[in-house]
Short mmCIF file of C-alpha atoms in Angstrom, two decimals:
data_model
loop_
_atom_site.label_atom_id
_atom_site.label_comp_id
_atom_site.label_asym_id
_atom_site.label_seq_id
_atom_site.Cartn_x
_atom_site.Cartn_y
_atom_site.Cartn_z
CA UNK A 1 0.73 -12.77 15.94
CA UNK A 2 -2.83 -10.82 16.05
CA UNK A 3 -4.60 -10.60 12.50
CA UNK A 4 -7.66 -9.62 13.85
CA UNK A 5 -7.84 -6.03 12.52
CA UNK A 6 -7.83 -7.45 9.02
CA UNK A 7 -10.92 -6.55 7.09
CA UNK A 8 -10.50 -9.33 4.61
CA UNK A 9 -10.31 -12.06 7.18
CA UNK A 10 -13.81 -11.22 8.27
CA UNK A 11 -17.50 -12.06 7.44
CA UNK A 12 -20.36 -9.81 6.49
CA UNK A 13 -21.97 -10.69 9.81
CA UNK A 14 -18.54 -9.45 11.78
CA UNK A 15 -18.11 -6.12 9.01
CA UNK A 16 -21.62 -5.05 9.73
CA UNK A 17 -21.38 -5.44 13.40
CA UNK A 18 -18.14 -3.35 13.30
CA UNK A 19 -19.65 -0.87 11.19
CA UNK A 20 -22.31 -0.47 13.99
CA UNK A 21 -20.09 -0.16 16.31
CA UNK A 22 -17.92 2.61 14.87
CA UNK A 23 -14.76 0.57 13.39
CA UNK A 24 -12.70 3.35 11.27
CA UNK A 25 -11.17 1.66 8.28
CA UNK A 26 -7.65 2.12 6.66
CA UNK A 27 -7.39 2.11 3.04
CA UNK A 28 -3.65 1.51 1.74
CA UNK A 29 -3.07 3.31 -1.41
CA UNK A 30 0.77 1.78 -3.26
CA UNK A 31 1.74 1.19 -6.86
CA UNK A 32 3.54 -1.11 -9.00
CA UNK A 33 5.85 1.02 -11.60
CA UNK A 34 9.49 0.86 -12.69
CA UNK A 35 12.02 1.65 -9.61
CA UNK A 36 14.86 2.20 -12.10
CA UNK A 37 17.61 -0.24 -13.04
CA UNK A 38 17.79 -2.14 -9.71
CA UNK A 39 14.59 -2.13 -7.71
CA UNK A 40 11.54 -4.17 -8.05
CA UNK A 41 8.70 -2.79 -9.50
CA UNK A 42 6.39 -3.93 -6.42
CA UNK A 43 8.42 -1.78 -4.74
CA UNK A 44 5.72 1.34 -3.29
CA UNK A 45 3.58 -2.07 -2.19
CA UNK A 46 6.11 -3.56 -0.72
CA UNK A 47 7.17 -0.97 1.79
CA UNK A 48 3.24 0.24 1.61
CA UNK A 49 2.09 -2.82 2.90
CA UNK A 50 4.22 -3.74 5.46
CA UNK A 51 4.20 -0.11 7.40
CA UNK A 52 0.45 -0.27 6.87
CA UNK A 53 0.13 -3.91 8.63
CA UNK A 54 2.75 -2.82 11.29
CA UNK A 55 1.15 -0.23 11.92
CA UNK A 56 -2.48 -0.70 12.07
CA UNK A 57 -1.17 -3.85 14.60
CA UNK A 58 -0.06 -1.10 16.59
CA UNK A 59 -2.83 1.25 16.84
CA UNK A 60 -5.82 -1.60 16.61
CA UNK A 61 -4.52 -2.71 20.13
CA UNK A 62 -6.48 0.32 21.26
CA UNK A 63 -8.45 1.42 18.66
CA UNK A 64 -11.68 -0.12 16.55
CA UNK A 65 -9.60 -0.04 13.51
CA UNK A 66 -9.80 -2.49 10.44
CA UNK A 67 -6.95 -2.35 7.86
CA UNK A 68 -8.42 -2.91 4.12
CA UNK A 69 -6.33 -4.76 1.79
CA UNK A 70 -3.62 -2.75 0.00
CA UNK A 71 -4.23 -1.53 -3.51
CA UNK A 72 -0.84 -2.45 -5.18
CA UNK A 73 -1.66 -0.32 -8.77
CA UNK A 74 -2.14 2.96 -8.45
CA UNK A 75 -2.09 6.44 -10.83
CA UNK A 76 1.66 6.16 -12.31
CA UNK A 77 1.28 7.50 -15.68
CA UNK A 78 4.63 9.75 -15.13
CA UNK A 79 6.74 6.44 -15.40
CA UNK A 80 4.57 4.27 -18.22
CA UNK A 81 7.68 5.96 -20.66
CA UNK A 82 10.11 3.42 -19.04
CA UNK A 83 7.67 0.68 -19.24
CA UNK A 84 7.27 -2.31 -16.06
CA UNK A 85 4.65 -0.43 -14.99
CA UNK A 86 0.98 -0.89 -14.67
CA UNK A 87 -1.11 2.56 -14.01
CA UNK A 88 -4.85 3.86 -13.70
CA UNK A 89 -5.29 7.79 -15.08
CA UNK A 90 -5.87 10.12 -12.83
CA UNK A 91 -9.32 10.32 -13.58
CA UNK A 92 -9.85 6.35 -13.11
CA UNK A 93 -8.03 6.40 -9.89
CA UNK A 94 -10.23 9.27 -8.22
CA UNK A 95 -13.42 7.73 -9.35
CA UNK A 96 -11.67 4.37 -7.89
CA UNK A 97 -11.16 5.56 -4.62
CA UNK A 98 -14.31 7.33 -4.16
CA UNK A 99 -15.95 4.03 -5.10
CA UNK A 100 -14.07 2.56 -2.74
CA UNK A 101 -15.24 5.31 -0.14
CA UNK A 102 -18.79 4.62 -1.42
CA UNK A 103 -18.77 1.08 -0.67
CA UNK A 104 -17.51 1.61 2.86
CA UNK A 105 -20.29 4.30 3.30
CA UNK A 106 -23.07 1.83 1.88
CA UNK A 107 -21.39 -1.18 4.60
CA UNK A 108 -22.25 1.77 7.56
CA UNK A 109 -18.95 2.58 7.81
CA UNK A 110 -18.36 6.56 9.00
CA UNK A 111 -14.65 6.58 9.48
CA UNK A 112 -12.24 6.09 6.62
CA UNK A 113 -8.57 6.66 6.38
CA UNK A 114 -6.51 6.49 3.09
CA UNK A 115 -2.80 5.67 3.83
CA UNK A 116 -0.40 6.08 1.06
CA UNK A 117 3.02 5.09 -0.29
CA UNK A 118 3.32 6.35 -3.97
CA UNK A 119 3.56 9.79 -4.67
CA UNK A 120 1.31 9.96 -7.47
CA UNK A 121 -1.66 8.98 -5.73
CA UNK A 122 -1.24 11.81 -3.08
CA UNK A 123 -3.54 14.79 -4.59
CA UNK A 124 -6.34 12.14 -5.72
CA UNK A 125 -6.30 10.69 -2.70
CA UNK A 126 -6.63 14.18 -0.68
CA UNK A 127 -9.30 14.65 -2.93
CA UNK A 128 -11.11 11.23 -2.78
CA UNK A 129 -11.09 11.86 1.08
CA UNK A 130 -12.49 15.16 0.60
CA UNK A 131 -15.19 14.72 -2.07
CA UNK A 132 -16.64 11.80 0.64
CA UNK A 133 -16.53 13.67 3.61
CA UNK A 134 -18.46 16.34 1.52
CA UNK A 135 -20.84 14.13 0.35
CA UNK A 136 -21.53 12.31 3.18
CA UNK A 137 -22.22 12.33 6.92
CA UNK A 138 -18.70 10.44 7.81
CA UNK A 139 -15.25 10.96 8.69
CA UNK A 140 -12.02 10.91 6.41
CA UNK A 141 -8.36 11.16 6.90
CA UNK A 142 -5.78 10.58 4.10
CA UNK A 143 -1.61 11.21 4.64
CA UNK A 144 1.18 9.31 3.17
CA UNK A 145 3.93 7.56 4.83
CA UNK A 146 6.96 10.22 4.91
CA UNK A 147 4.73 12.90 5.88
CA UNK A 148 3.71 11.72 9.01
CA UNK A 149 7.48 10.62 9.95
CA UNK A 150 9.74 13.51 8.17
CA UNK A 151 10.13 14.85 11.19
CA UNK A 152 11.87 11.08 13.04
CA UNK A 153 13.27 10.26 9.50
CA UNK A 154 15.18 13.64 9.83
CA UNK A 155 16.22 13.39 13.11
CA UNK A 156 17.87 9.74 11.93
CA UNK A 157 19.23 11.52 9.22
CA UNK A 158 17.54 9.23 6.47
CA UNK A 159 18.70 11.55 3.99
CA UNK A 160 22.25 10.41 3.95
CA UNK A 161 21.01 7.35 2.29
CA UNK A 162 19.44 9.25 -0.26
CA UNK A 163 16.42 11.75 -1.10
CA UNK A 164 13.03 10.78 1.47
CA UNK A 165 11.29 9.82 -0.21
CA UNK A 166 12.59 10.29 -3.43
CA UNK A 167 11.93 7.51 -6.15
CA UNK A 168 13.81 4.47 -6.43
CA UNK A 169 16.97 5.85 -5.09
CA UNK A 170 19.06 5.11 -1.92
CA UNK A 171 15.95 5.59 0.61
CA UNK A 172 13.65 3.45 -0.68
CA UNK A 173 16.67 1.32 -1.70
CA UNK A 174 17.27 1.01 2.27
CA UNK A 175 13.92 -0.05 3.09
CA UNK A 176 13.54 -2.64 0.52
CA UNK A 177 16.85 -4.26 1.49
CA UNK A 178 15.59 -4.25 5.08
CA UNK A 179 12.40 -6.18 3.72
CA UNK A 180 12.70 -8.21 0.90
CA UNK A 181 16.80 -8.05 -0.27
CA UNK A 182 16.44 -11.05 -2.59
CA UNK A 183 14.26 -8.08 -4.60
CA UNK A 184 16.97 -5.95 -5.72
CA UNK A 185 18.62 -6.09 -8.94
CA UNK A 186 21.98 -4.92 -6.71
CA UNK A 187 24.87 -3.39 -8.47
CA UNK A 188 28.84 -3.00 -8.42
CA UNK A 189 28.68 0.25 -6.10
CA UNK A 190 31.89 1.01 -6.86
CA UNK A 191 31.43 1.03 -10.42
CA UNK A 192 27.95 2.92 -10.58
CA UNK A 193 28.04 6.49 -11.96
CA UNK A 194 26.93 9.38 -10.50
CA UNK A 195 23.51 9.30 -11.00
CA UNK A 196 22.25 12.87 -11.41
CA UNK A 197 20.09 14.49 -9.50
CA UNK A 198 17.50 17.47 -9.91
CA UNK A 199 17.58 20.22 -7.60
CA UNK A 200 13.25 20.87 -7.86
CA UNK A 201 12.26 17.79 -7.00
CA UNK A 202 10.89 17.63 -3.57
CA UNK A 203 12.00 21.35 -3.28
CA UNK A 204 10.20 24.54 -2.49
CA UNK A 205 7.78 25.58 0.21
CA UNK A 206 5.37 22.82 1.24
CA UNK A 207 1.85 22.48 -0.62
CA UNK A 208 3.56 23.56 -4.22
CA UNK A 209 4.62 21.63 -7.09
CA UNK A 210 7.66 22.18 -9.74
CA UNK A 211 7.82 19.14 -12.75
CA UNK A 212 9.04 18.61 -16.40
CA UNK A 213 8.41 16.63 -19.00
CA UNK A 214 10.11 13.45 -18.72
CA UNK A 215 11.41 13.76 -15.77
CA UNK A 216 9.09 13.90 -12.97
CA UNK A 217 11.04 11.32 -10.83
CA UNK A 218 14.08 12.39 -12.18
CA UNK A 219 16.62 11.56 -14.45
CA UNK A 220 15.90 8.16 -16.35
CA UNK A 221 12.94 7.79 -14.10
CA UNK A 222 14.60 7.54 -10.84
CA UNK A 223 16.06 10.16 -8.34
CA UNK A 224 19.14 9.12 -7.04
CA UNK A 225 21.71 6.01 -6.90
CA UNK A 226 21.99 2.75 -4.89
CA UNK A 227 25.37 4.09 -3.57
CA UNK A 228 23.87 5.00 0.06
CA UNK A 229 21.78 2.28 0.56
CA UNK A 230 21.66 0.47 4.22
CA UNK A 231 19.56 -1.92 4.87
CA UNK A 232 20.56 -1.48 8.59
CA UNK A 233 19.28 2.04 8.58
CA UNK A 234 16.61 0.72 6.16
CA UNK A 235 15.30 -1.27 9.37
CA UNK A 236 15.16 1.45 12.17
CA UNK A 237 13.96 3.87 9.43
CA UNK A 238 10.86 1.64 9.01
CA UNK A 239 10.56 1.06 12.61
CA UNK A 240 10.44 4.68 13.30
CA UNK A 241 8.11 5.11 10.22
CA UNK A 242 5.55 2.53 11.60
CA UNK A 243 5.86 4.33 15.22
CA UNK A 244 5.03 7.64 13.45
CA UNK A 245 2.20 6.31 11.60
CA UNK A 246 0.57 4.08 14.58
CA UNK A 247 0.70 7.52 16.64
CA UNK A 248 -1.35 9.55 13.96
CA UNK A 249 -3.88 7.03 13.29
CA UNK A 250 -4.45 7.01 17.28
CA UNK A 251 -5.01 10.49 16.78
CA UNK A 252 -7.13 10.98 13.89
CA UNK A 253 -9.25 8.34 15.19
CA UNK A 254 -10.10 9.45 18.75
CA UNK A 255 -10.17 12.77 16.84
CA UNK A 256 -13.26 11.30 15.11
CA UNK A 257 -14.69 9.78 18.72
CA UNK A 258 -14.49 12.96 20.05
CA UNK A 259 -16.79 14.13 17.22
CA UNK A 260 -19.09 11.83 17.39
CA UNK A 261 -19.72 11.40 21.10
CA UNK A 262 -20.57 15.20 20.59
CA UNK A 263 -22.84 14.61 17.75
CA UNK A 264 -24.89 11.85 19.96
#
């Protein structure tokens, strides 16, 4: 199976050369935080991981692309109340990721993509990508994983197994199972209560933000039950997930070729 995109497997001598010749790199951004009662807490960098590796396989086949490896902790201070988790602040993070950018930057890389699978990290990393492209004369992209496949993850009806993403409910339930089902913790379905659910979360027009105290990812720290979960579905949710991601980092990147064929 090809490896070859993998930044870590390489040298300096093979980094600088790709750097030279216009390799974009993709940064995966995950977490490791309580999932509630029966999901691991390497859950975000479980899923996180794999779509980034299946995907980046994908898209390297045609692209110069180099996947970075993933960073499993990431800014989770909403769920340190329920301990199992490990968490930078949100200032820490930003300054992480930007250091992260600068290192790329200082390597002659131009191109840098941030690819994310925890919530929490999604406005730093927007801003991260940002602060670099404003500082410097390079490229930057930065989307999570269920924003650039809502639209197939709808039209499979993922929501029946729970709320996309939602946090450590029946989704991401689903997609664990399909991955790594030794990992769950899994309960007597038919004796799990109702777990209850908050109508703001993940609700409102697109671009704005509703939270409380407590219960940012919902009630005890987690938005919905195991009832749903399918690790079936789980599988051709990811699939379609890793299609949807491929196709938008073959986009953003000849995006940036186009750019800089112009600018030479």
């Amino acid at each position: 199976m090809n490896d070859d995109f993998l930044f870590h497997r390489k040298t300096r001598e093979v980094l600088n050369r790709h750097a030279a010749e216009g390799y974009a790199v993709v940064v995966p951004l995950a977490a490791t935080e309580q999932h509630g009662p029966y999901l691991p807490v390497f859950t975000d960098s479980i899923i996180g991981n794999h779509i980034a590796l299946e995907a980046c396989r994908k898209a390297s086949s045609t692209m110069k692309l180099l996947l970075a490896p993933t960073l499993t902790i990431g800014c989770s201070q909403h769920h340190l109340a329920f301990g199992g988790t490990l968490s930078f602040t949100s200032s820490t993070y930003l300054a992480m990721l930007n250091d992260i950018g600068e290192s790329l930057v200082r390597g002659g890389f131009r191109k840098i993509i941030f690819l994310n699978a925890h919530g929490g990290n999604e406005p730093l990393m927007h801003q991260a990508a940002q602060d670099l492209a404003v500082k410097h004369d390079i490229w930057t992209a930065s989307s999570s994983y269920w924003s650039l496949s809502r639209t197939a993850l709808n039209e499979q009806n993922a929501q029946d197994m729970g709320m996309v993403p939602g946090h450590a409910g029946g989704f991401e339930a689903s997609l664990v199972a399909a991955l790594e089902p030794d990992w769950i913790e899994a309960p007597d379905r038919a004796a799990q209560p109702l777990h209850p659910q908050r109508s703001w979360i993940n609700a409102g027009p697109a671009g704005s933000f509703v939270g409380k105290h407590g219960q940012l990812t919902g009630a005890d720290g987690y938005t919905d039950g195991y009832t749903h979960a399918d690790a079936v579905k789980g599988a051709e949710c990811l699939q379609s997930i890793i299609q949807s991601t491929a196709s938008w980092l073959e986009q953003v990147v000849n995006w940036m070729n186009e750019r800089m064929e112009v600018e030479g």
